[in-house]
Tab-separated table of C-alpha atoms and ligand atoms in Angstrom:
chain	number	residue	atom	x	y	z
X	795	MET	CA	8.139	18.395	5.694
X	796	THR	CA	8.926	15.285	7.112
X	797	VAL	CA	7.672	11.743	6.119
X	798	LYS	CA	6.099	10.178	9.064
X	799	LYS	CA	4.375	7.174	7.240
X	800	CYS	CA	6.416	4.240	5.243
X	801	LEU	CA	4.482	1.688	3.205
X	802	PHE	CA	5.731	-1.834	2.820
X	803	PRO	CA	4.688	-3.613	0.088
X	804	VAL	CA	5.010	-7.326	1.744
X	805	ALA	CA	1.600	-9.160	-0.461
X	806	GLY	CA	4.148	-10.816	-3.309
X	807	LEU	CA	3.925	-14.656	-3.479
X	808	GLY	CA	7.746	-15.324	-2.908
X	809	THR	CA	7.905	-17.778	-6.175
X	810	ARG	CA	11.327	-17.702	-5.897
X	811	PHE	CA	11.644	-18.847	-3.009
X	812	LEU	CA	9.467	-21.980	-3.148
X	813	PRO	CA	8.564	-24.113	-1.446
X	814	VAL	CA	9.694	-22.317	1.624
X	815	THR	CA	7.164	-19.817	0.797
X	816	LYS	CA	4.345	-22.649	0.312
X	817	GLU	CA	4.114	-21.607	4.085
X	818	LEU	CA	6.272	-18.889	5.332
X	819	ALA	CA	6.598	-15.335	4.277
X	820	LYS	CA	9.588	-14.496	1.926
X	821	GLU	CA	10.159	-11.186	4.576
X	822	MET	CA	10.166	-13.714	7.492
X	823	LEU	CA	13.298	-15.150	5.852
X	824	PRO	CA	16.000	-14.947	8.433
X	825	LEU	CA	19.352	-12.858	7.214
X	826	VAL	CA	21.983	-13.739	9.694
X	827	ASN	CA	19.897	-13.578	13.233
X	828	ARG	CA	16.663	-11.641	12.578
X	829	PRO	CA	13.926	-11.567	9.353
X	830	ILE	CA	14.658	-9.731	6.555
X	831	ILE	CA	11.673	-7.223	7.056
X	832	SER	CA	13.044	-5.975	10.255
X	833	TYR	CA	16.009	-4.547	8.734
X	834	GLY	CA	13.568	-2.210	6.394
X	835	VAL	CA	11.322	-1.622	9.402
X	836	GLU	CA	14.426	-0.667	11.626
X	837	GLU	CA	15.547	1.678	8.806
X	838	ALA	CA	12.000	3.632	8.385
X	839	LEU	CA	12.021	3.731	12.197
X	840	ALA	CA	15.798	5.098	12.539
X	841	SER	CA	14.757	7.655	9.574
X	842	GLY	CA	11.867	9.433	10.815
X	843	CYS	CA	8.727	7.328	10.350
X	844	GLU	CA	6.359	6.698	13.207
X	845	ASN	CA	3.461	4.410	11.674
X	846	ILE	CA	4.913	1.055	9.170
X	847	VAL	CA	2.051	0.502	6.644
X	848	MET	CA	2.058	-2.806	5.646
X	849	ILE	CA	0.358	-3.536	2.247
X	850	THR	CA	0.106	-7.399	3.122
X	851	GLY	CA	-1.927	-10.446	1.726
X	852	ARG	CA	-2.996	-14.163	2.044
X	853	ALA	CA	-0.322	-16.567	3.965
X	854	LYS	CA	1.530	-13.312	5.596
X	855	HIS	CA	0.755	-14.038	9.049
X	856	SER	CA	3.782	-14.519	9.895
X	857	ILE	CA	4.713	-10.822	10.090
X	858	GLU	CA	1.723	-9.290	11.701
X	859	ASN	CA	2.752	-12.149	14.533
X	860	TYR	CA	6.613	-10.752	14.994
X	861	PHE	CA	5.253	-7.720	15.256
X	862	ASP	CA	2.941	-8.439	17.571
X	863	ARG	CA	3.013	-9.365	21.433
X	864	SER	CA	3.650	-13.101	22.371
X	865	PHE	CA	2.265	-13.719	25.779
X	866	GLU	CA	2.590	-17.622	26.060
X	867	LEU	CA	6.580	-17.411	25.066
X	868	GLU	CA	7.047	-14.059	27.069
X	869	ASP	CA	5.734	-15.885	29.861
X	870	ILE	CA	7.984	-19.071	29.734
X	871	LEU	CA	10.842	-17.138	28.780
X	872	LYS	CA	10.393	-15.083	31.846
X	873	LYS	CA	9.286	-18.313	33.822
X	874	ARG	CA	12.984	-19.802	33.046
X	875	GLY	CA	14.907	-16.407	33.863
X	876	LYS	CA	15.773	-15.855	30.162
X	877	LEU	CA	15.539	-11.951	30.996
X	878	GLU	CA	17.252	-10.815	27.836
X	879	LEU	CA	15.562	-12.860	25.514
X	880	TYR	CA	12.062	-11.920	27.331
X	881	TYR	CA	12.583	-8.040	26.862
X	882	LYS	CA	14.323	-8.381	23.565
X	883	MET	CA	10.456	-10.199	22.356
X	884	ILE	CA	8.743	-7.274	24.221
X	885	HIS	CA	11.119	-4.737	22.023
X	886	ILE	CA	10.094	-6.025	18.892
X	887	SER	CA	6.499	-5.599	19.451
X	888	GLU	CA	6.861	-2.120	20.600
X	889	MET	CA	9.288	-0.680	18.264
X	890	ALA	CA	6.961	0.259	15.818
X	891	ASP	CA	2.821	1.331	15.402
X	892	VAL	CA	2.481	-1.360	12.106
X	893	ILE	CA	-0.985	-0.914	10.336
X	894	TYR	CA	-1.914	-3.691	8.240
X	895	ILE	CA	-3.927	-3.539	4.751
X	896	ARG	CA	-4.630	-6.345	2.739
X	897	GLN	CA	-4.058	-6.231	-1.213
X	898	HIS	CA	-6.999	-8.949	-2.331
X	899	GLU	CA	-5.039	-9.504	-5.979
X	900	PRO	CA	-1.653	-8.925	-6.797
X	901	LEU	CA	-1.639	-6.406	-9.441
X	902	GLY	CA	1.558	-4.985	-8.976
X	903	LEU	CA	3.519	-2.662	-6.922
X	904	GLY	CA	1.898	0.748	-8.170
X	905	HIS	CA	-1.435	-1.083	-7.018
X	906	ALA	CA	0.316	-2.508	-3.815
X	907	VAL	CA	1.351	1.457	-3.065
X	908	LEU	CA	-2.552	2.607	-3.805
X	909	CYS	CA	-3.791	0.499	-1.290
X	910	GLY	CA	-2.110	2.407	1.266
X	911	GLU	CA	-4.185	5.630	0.062
X	912	PRO	CA	-6.501	5.674	3.093
X	913	VAL	CA	-3.617	5.802	5.842
X	914	CYS	CA	-1.155	8.217	3.628
X	915	LYS	CA	-3.698	10.212	1.957
X	916	GLY	CA	-2.777	14.320	1.578
X	917	GLU	CA	0.958	13.536	3.293
X	918	TYR	CA	4.699	12.686	1.342
X	919	PHE	CA	5.279	9.039	2.395
X	920	GLY	CA	8.060	6.550	2.286
X	921	VAL	CA	7.816	3.676	0.463
X	922	ILE	CA	10.553	0.604	1.396
X	923	LEU	CA	10.850	-2.639	-0.527
X	924	PRO	CA	12.235	-5.168	2.166
X	925	ASP	CA	14.137	-7.300	-0.117
X	926	ASP	CA	16.495	-4.866	-0.991
X	927	VAL	CA	18.447	-4.735	2.418
X	928	PHE	CA	21.014	-1.488	2.907
X	929	VAL	CA	23.817	-1.444	5.512
X	930	GLY	CA	25.400	1.979	5.708
X	931	ALA	CA	25.982	4.498	8.103
X	932	GLU	CA	23.315	6.486	7.201
X	933	PRO	CA	20.214	4.572	6.600
X	934	VAL	CA	18.666	4.877	2.793
X	935	LEU	CA	15.610	5.963	3.367
X	936	SER	CA	16.928	9.024	5.833
X	937	GLN	CA	19.084	10.005	2.809
X	938	LEU	CA	16.143	10.460	0.544
X	939	VAL	CA	13.898	12.367	2.962
X	940	LYS	CA	16.931	14.681	3.913
X	941	VAL	CA	17.000	15.819	-0.139
X	942	HIS	CA	13.233	15.962	0.282
X	943	GLU	CA	13.233	17.959	3.066
X	944	ARG	CA	16.098	20.490	1.465
X	945	LEU	CA	14.493	20.670	-1.877
X	946	GLY	CA	10.952	19.431	-1.786
X	947	GLY	CA	8.951	17.083	-3.928
X	948	SER	CA	9.314	13.305	-4.459
X	949	VAL	CA	12.742	11.207	-3.956
X	950	ILE	CA	13.819	8.034	-5.097
X	951	ALA	CA	17.128	6.163	-4.346
X	952	LEU	CA	19.313	5.335	-7.752
X	953	GLU	CA	22.526	2.865	-8.233
X	954	ARG	CA	24.731	2.243	-11.299
X	955	VAL	CA	24.381	-1.068	-12.829
X	956	SER	CA	25.919	-3.028	-15.139
X	957	ASP	CA	24.320	-3.358	-18.857
X	958	GLU	CA	23.353	-7.047	-17.734
X	959	ASP	CA	21.399	-6.077	-14.642
X	960	VAL	CA	19.632	-3.084	-16.948
X	961	SER	CA	16.806	-5.012	-17.486
X	962	ARG	CA	16.071	-6.045	-14.113
X	963	TYR	CA	14.980	-2.938	-12.754
X	964	GLY	CA	12.868	0.475	-13.096
X	965	ILE	CA	15.569	2.676	-15.105
X	966	ALA	CA	15.686	6.185	-14.498
X	967	SER	CA	17.252	9.326	-16.926
X	968	GLY	CA	17.986	12.840	-15.687
X	969	GLU	CA	20.131	16.023	-15.140
X	970	GLU	CA	22.631	15.518	-12.368
X	971	VAL	CA	22.151	18.841	-10.569
X	972	GLU	CA	24.544	18.010	-7.708
X	973	PRO	CA	26.961	15.600	-7.048
X	974	GLY	CA	24.983	12.258	-6.911
X	975	ILE	CA	21.298	13.776	-7.243
X	976	PHE	CA	19.804	13.654	-10.335
X	977	LYS	CA	16.506	15.577	-11.533
X	978	LEU	CA	14.747	12.978	-13.162
X	979	ASP	CA	12.783	13.366	-16.347
X	980	GLY	CA	11.976	9.973	-17.268
X	981	MET	CA	11.999	6.487	-16.076
X	982	VAL	CA	11.130	2.731	-17.938
X	983	GLU	CA	10.444	-0.107	-15.914
X	984	LYS	CA	12.352	-3.227	-17.014
X	985	PRO	CA	13.989	-2.271	-20.234
X	986	LYS	CA	15.855	-3.489	-22.708
X	987	LEU	CA	19.428	-2.514	-22.543
X	988	ALA	CA	19.003	-0.955	-25.555
X	989	ASP	CA	16.023	1.135	-24.828
X	990	ALA	CA	17.455	2.238	-21.197
X	991	PRO	CA	17.608	5.409	-20.502
X	992	SER	CA	20.975	5.424	-18.361
X	993	HIS	CA	22.388	2.896	-16.182
X	994	TYR	CA	21.004	4.281	-13.231
X	995	ALA	CA	18.975	1.435	-11.755
X	996	ILE	CA	15.746	2.785	-8.901
X	997	MET	CA	16.196	0.817	-6.028
X	998	GLY	CA	14.130	-0.272	-3.279
X	999	ARG	CA	13.821	2.963	-1.530
X	1000	TYR	CA	10.963	5.854	-2.402
X	1001	VAL	CA	9.769	9.048	-0.985
X	1002	LEU	CA	6.601	10.220	-2.939
X	1003	SER	CA	4.540	13.147	-3.159
X	1004	PRO	CA	0.538	12.622	-2.552
X	1005	GLU	CA	-0.109	13.711	-5.940
X	1006	ILE	CA	1.332	10.088	-7.177
X	1007	VAL	CA	-2.186	8.583	-5.799
X	1008	PRO	CA	-4.590	9.870	-8.460
X	1009	LEU	CA	-2.037	9.110	-11.416
X	1010	LEU	CA	-1.865	5.669	-10.039
X	1011	HIS	CA	-5.800	5.684	-9.562
X	1012	LYS	CA	-5.044	6.184	-13.702
X	1013	GLN	CA	-2.774	3.575	-14.367
X	1014	GLN	CA	-3.253	0.823	-17.082
X	1015	ALA	CA	-0.929	-2.256	-16.600
X	1016	GLY	CA	2.593	-1.675	-18.009
X	1017	ALA	CA	5.461	-3.999	-17.467
X	1018	GLY	CA	4.493	-7.739	-16.924
X	1019	GLY	CA	0.786	-6.932	-17.278
X	1020	GLU	CA	1.216	-5.285	-13.675
X	1021	ILE	CA	0.385	-1.759	-12.508
X	1022	GLN	CA	3.363	-0.155	-12.226
X	1023	LEU	CA	4.607	2.449	-9.763
X	1024	THR	CA	7.568	3.344	-12.690
X	1025	ASP	CA	5.117	4.703	-14.631
X	1026	ALA	CA	3.092	6.833	-12.083
X	1027	ILE	CA	6.318	7.926	-11.494
X	1028	ARG	CA	7.011	8.873	-14.991
X	1029	GLU	CA	3.621	10.818	-15.053
X	1030	LEU	CA	4.517	12.767	-11.582
X	1031	VAL	CA	7.583	13.898	-13.088
X	1032	LYS	CA	5.678	16.082	-15.747
X	1033	SER	CA	3.898	17.880	-12.943
X	1034	GLU	CA	6.340	17.945	-9.891
X	1035	PRO	CA	10.033	17.545	-9.001
X	1036	VAL	CA	11.093	14.412	-8.625
X	1037	TRP	CA	14.546	13.565	-7.424
X	1038	GLY	CA	17.227	10.555	-7.933
X	1039	VAL	CA	19.554	10.091	-5.420
X	1040	VAL	CA	22.621	7.655	-5.735
X	1041	TYR	CA	22.494	6.574	-2.043
X	1042	GLN	CA	25.440	6.228	-0.118
X	1043	GLY	CA	25.704	2.256	1.387
X	1044	ARG	CA	25.890	-1.684	0.498
X	1045	ARG	CA	22.757	-3.192	-0.709
X	1046	PHE	CA	22.013	-7.323	-0.353
X	1047	ASP	CA	19.514	-8.512	-2.882
X	1048	CYS	CA	17.585	-10.766	-0.827
X	1049	GLY	CA	14.972	-11.145	-3.212
X	1050	THR	CA	16.512	-14.437	-5.206
X	1051	GLN	CA	18.081	-17.224	-3.481
X	1052	LYS	CA	21.304	-16.550	-4.562
X	1053	GLY	CA	20.980	-12.897	-3.489
X	1054	TRP	CA	19.834	-13.854	-0.008
X	1055	LEU	CA	22.342	-16.851	0.674
X	1056	SER	CA	25.480	-14.566	-0.648
X	1057	ALA	CA	23.920	-11.620	2.108
X	1058	ASN	CA	23.642	-14.021	4.940
X	1059	ILE	CA	27.459	-15.021	4.203
X	1060	GLN	CA	28.809	-11.614	3.717
X	1061	LEU	CA	26.935	-10.431	6.715
X	1062	ALA	CA	27.991	-12.991	8.983
X	1063	LEU	CA	31.720	-12.955	8.099
X	1064	GLU	CA	30.825	-9.008	9.910
X	1065	ASP	CA	29.749	-11.121	12.801
X	1066	GLU	CA	32.369	-11.542	15.766
X	1067	GLU	CA	30.346	-14.390	16.621
X	1068	LEU	CA	29.831	-15.931	13.339
X	1069	ARG	CA	32.756	-15.119	11.288
X	1070	ASP	CA	35.177	-18.069	12.294
X	1071	VAL	CA	32.653	-20.770	11.624
X	1072	VAL	CA	31.732	-19.622	7.946
X	1073	ILE	CA	35.337	-19.327	7.482
X	1074	ARG	CA	35.651	-22.825	8.605
X	1075	ILE	CA	32.960	-24.294	6.772
X	1076	VAL	CA	34.118	-22.281	3.555
X	1077	THR	CA	37.404	-23.113	3.326
X	1078	GLY	CA	37.527	-26.125	5.214
X	1079	LYS	CA	40.297	-25.166	7.556
G	710	LIG	C1	10.549	-3.168	-8.372
G	710	LIG	C2	10.189	-1.640	-9.235
G	710	LIG	C3	11.623	-1.470	-9.686
G	710	LIG	C4	12.808	-1.726	-9.166
G	710	LIG	C5	12.886	-2.583	-8.411
G	710	LIG	C6	14.283	-2.662	-6.922
G	710	LIG	O1	10.656	-4.157	-8.787
G	710	LIG	O2	9.425	-1.704	-9.781
G	710	LIG	O3	11.404	0.310	-10.833
G	710	LIG	O4	13.921	-1.232	-9.780
G	710	LIG	O5	11.751	-3.005	-7.834
G	710	LIG	O6	13.885	-3.803	-6.665
G	710	LIG	P1	10.506	-5.518	-8.889
G	710	LIG	O7	11.638	-6.308	-8.309
G	710	LIG	O8	9.428	-5.792	-7.041
G	710	LIG	O9	9.854	-6.202	-10.073
């Protein structure tokens, strides 16, 4: 049982980044030296996925163009002898087999996942929310796929969060059956702290059973008036195992301006070529 397809819901308007996102897809904002979206795509490929399925929307052409050939640019780079860059550009367009599906209305994450039905029907599939960028020894999606292959069923990534962050996430509850692995029995989307079933937040990585699709079809609008993936997974828990895995690695929340900025600074500090310049600017020395 492997996971060959990975959905990327990228139709969101990116309002937190306006006015930049008036024209540019937020997934194309740079994280050090490449777009945010490329981190998620590389993670999916490194986890064994073969098809990347972008659930996209208006004003997201830059994502499609990024993963496509750019003959004019390639031609110029080649003529100017910039061969390293030339091969790098070709590699980006060849690294992934990307399928694009339009989500016509922003009806929520659950609805976005449902848009992938024609491609993912009848098989387990991955979901990556590219705002959450993970860095670590083993890709987080791969950690989930391994649990799926060993125990069957669906798997979602969890992180223990503080009181003040509980209401920003889907919060899951369950019994810890192995260190860091929970058999989930419930979850709530963005609860108030008083209503939260635990402090384990759902992070943007999922391996989902095909049985999620009929549940999403039945799903009514939930938190924020949107069709919530969390609500459908809570239904799935009643009929199939859903595991929560406390992932290993570091997460960078690139979905907010502050998170994106601090991710850039932290990762630049770890980059041999950029480290000195960041230290000089920040310390004034
Ligand atoms: C989504 C999910 C939520 C999850 C979060 C992780 O929320 O609905 O359950 O905890 O991603 O980033 P969003 O951030 O899209 O509002």
